[in-house]
PDB file of C-alpha atoms in Angstrom:
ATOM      1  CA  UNK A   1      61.055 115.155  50.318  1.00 42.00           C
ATOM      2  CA  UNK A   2      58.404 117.400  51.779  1.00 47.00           C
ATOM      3  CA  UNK A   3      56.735 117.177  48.175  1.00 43.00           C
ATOM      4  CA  UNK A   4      56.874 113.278  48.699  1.00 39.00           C
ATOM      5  CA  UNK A   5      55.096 113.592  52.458  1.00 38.00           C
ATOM      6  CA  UNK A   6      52.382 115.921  51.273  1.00 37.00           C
ATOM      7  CA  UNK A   7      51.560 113.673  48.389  1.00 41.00           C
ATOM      8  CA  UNK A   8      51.604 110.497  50.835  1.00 38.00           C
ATOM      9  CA  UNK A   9      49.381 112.822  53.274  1.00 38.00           C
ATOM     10  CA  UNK A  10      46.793 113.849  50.194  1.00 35.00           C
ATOM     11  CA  UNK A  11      46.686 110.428  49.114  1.00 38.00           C
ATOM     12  CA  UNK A  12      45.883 109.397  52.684  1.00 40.00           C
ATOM     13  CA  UNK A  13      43.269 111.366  53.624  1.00 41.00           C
ATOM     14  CA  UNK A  14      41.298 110.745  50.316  1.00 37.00           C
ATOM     15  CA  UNK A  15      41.312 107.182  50.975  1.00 38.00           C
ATOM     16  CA  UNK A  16      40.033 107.885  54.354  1.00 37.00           C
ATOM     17  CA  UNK A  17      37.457 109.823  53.079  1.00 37.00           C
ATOM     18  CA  UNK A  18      36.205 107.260  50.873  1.00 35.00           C
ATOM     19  CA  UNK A  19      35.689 105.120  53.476  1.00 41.00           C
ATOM     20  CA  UNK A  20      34.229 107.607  55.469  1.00 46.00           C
ATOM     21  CA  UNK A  21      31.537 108.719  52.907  1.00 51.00           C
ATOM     22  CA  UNK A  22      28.820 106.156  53.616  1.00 55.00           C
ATOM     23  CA  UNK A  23      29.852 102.896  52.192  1.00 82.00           C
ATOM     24  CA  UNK A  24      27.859 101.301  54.738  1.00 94.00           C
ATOM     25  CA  UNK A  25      24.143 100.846  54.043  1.00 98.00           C
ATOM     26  CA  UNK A  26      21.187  99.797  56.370  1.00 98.00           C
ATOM     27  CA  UNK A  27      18.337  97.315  55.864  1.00 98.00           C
ATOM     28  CA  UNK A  28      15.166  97.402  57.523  1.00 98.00           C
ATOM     29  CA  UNK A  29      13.084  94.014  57.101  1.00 98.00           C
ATOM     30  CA  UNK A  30       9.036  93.663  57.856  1.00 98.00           C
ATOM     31  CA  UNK A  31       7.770  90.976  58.580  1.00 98.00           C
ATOM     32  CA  UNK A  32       4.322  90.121  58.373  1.00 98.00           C
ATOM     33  CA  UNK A  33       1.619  87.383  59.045  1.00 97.00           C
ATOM     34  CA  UNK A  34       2.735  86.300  61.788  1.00 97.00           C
ATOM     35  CA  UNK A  35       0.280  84.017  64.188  1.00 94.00           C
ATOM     36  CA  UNK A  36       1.085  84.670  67.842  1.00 92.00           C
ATOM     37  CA  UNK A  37       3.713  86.254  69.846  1.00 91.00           C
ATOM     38  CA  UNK A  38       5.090  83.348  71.391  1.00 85.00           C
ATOM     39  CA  UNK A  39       8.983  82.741  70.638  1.00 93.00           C
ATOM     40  CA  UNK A  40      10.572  85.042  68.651  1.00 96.00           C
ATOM     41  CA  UNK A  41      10.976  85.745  64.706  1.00 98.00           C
ATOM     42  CA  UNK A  42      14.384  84.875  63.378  1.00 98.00           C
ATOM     43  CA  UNK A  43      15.724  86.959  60.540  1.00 98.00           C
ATOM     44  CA  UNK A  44      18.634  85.135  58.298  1.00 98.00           C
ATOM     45  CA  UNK A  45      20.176  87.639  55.722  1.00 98.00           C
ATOM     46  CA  UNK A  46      22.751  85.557  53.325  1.00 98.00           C
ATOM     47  CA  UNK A  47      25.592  87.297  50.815  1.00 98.00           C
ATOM     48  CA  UNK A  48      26.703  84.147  49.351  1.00 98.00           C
ATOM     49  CA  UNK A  49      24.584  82.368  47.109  1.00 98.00           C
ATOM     50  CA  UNK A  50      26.045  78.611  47.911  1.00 97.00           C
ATOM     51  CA  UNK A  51      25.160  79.642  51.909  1.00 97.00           C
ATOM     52  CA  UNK A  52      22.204  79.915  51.216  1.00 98.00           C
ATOM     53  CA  UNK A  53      19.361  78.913  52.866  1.00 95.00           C
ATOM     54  CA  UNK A  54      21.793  77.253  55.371  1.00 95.00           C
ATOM     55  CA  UNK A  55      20.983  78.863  58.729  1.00 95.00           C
ATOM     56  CA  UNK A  56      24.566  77.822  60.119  1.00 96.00           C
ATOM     57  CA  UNK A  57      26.016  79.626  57.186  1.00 98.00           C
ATOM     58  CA  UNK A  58      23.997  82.793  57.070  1.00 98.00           C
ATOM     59  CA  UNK A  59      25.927  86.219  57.180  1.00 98.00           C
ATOM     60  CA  UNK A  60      23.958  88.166  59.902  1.00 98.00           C
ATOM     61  CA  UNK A  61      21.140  86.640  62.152  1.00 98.00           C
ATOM     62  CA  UNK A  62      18.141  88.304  63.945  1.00 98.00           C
ATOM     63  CA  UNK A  63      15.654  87.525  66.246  1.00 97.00           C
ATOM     64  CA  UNK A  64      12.810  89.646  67.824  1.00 97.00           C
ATOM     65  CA  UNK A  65       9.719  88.980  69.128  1.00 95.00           C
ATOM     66  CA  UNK A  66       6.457  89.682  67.320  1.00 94.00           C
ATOM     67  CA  UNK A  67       4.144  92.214  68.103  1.00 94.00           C
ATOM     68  CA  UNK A  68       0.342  92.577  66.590  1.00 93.00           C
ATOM     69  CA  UNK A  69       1.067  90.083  63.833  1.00 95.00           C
ATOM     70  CA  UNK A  70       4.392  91.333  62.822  1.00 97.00           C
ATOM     71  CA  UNK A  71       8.645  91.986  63.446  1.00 97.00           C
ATOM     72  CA  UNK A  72      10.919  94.437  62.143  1.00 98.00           C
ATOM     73  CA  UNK A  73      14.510  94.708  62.295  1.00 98.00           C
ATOM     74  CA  UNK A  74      17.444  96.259  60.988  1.00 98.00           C
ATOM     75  CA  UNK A  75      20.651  94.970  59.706  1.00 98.00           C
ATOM     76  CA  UNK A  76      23.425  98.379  59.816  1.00 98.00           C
ATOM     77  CA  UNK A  77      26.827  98.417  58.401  1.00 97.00           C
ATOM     78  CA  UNK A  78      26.131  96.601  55.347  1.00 98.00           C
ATOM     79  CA  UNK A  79      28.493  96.498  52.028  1.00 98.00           C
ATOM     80  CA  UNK A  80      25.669  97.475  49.224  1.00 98.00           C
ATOM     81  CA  UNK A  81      25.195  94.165  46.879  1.00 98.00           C
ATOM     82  CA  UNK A  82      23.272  91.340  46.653  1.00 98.00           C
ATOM     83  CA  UNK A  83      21.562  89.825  49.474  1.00 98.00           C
ATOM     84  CA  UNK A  84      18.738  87.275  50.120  1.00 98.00           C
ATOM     85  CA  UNK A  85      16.828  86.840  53.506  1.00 98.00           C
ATOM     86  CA  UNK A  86      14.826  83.892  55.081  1.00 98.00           C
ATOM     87  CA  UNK A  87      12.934  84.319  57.886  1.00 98.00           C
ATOM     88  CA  UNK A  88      10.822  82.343  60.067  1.00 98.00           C
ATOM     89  CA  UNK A  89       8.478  82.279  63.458  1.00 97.00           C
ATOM     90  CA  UNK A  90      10.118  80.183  65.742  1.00 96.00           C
ATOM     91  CA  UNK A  91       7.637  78.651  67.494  1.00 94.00           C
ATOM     92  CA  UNK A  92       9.088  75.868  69.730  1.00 93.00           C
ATOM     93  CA  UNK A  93      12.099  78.298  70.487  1.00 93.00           C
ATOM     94  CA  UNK A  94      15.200  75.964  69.412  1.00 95.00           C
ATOM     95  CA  UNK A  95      16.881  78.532  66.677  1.00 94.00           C
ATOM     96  CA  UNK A  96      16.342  76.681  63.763  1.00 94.00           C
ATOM     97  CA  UNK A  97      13.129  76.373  60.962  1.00 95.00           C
ATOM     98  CA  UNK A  98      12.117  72.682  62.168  1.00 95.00           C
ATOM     99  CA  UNK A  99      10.939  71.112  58.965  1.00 92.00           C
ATOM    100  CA  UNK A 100       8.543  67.987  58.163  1.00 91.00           C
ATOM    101  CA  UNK A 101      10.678  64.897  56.957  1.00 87.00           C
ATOM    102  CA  UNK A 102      13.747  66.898  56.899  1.00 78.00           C
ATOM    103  CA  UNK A 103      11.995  69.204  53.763  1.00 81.00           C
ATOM    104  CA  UNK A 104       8.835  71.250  54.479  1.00 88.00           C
ATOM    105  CA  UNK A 105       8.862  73.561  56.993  1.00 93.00           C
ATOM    106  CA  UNK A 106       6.537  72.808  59.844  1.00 94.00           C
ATOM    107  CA  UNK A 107       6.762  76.753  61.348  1.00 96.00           C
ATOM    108  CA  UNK A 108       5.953  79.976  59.358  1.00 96.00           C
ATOM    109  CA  UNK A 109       8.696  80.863  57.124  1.00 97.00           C
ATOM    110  CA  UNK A 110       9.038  83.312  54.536  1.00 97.00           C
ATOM    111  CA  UNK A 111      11.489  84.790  51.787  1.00 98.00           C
ATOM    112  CA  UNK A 112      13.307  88.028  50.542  1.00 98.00           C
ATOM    113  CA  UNK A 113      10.569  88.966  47.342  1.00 97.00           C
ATOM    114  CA  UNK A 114       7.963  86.315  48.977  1.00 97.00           C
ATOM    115  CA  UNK A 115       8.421  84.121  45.467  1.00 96.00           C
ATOM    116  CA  UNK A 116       6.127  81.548  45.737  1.00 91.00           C
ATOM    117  CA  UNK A 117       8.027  78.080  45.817  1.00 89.00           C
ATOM    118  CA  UNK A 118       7.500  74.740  44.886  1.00 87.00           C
ATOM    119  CA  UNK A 119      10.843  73.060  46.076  1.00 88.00           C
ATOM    120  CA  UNK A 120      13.546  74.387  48.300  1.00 90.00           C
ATOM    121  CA  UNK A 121      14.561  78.084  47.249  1.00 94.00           C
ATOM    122  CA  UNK A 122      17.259  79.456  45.739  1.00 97.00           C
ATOM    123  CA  UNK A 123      19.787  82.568  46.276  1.00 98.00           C
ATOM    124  CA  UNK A 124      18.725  83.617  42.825  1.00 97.00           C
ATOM    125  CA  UNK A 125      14.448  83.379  43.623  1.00 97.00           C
ATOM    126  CA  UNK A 126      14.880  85.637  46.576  1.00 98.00           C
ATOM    127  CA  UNK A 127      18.234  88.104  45.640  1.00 98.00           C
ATOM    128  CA  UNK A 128      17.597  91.257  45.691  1.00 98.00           C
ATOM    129  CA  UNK A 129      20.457  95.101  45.347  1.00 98.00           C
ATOM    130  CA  UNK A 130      21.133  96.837  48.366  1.00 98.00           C
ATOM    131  CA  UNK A 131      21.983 100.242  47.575  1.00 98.00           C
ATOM    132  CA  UNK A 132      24.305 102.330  49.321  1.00 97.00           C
ATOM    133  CA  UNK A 133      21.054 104.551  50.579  1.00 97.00           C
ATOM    134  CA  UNK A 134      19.908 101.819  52.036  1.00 98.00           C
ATOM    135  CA  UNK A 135      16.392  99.339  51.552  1.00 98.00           C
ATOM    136  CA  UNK A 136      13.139  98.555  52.874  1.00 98.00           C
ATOM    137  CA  UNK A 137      11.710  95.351  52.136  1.00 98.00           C
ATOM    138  CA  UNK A 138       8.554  93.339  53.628  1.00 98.00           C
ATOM    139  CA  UNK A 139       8.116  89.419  53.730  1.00 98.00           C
ATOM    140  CA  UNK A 140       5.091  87.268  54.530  1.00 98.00           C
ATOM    141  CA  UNK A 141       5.096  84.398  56.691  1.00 97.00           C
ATOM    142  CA  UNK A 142       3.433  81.452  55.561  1.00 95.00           C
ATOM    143  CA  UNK A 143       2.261  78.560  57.907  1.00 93.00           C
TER     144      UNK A 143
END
């Protein structure tokens, strides 16, 4: 029986060290170009390829106002994988990436990799690994 316990108790406390050991990553995200500091920069990051660039079904949203041209934020606590991001300046303040005719955006927007796009992106154009040590990545806003 006490053989039993201690086995339970090992088995335990390796599990919680597992979880313990840094399974959680952090991202820090640039972003550049942008015009003026009025309204802030939102900052969409998206696990799920079909989610994607569906700002109602993103994973983790930021927003942060611009200083000297640019934005930077962190997402903490994430699962390494893949990940894409889509960010944008949003310059009449409503939360969303208002868009000409329902398909080109009319305020600066850009993309995880800053792939240069001739129809709406895809998960796969902008994907890139998030290690477990974490990732540093820079995107350009285009107007």
């Amino acid at each position: 029986m006490i053989k039993c316990l201690w086995s339970i108790c090992w088995f335990l406390g390796i599990g919680t060290l597992t979880i313990a050991s840094g399974q959680a990553a952090t991202l820090h995200v640039t972003v550049e170009g942008i015009r003026n500091q009025s309204q802030p920069v939102r900052v969409l990051l998206f696990n799920v390829p079909d989610s994607f660039p569906d700002e109602e079904q993103s994973f983790k949203t930021q927003a942060t106002k611009a200083v000297e041209g640019r934005a930077v934020v962190e997402f903490t606590d994430l699962a390494p994988g893949t990940y894409a991001i889509m960010a944008y300046h949003d310059e009449n303040g409503d939360n969303r990436l208002n868009r000409v005719l329902g398909m080109w955006p009319s305020e600066g927007y850009g993309l995880s990799l800053n792939p240069l796009v001739m129809s709406p992106p895809t998960f796969q154009e902008t994907a890139f690994e998030l290690p477990a040590r974490g990732f540093s990545l820079t995107i350009s806003l285009q107007y």
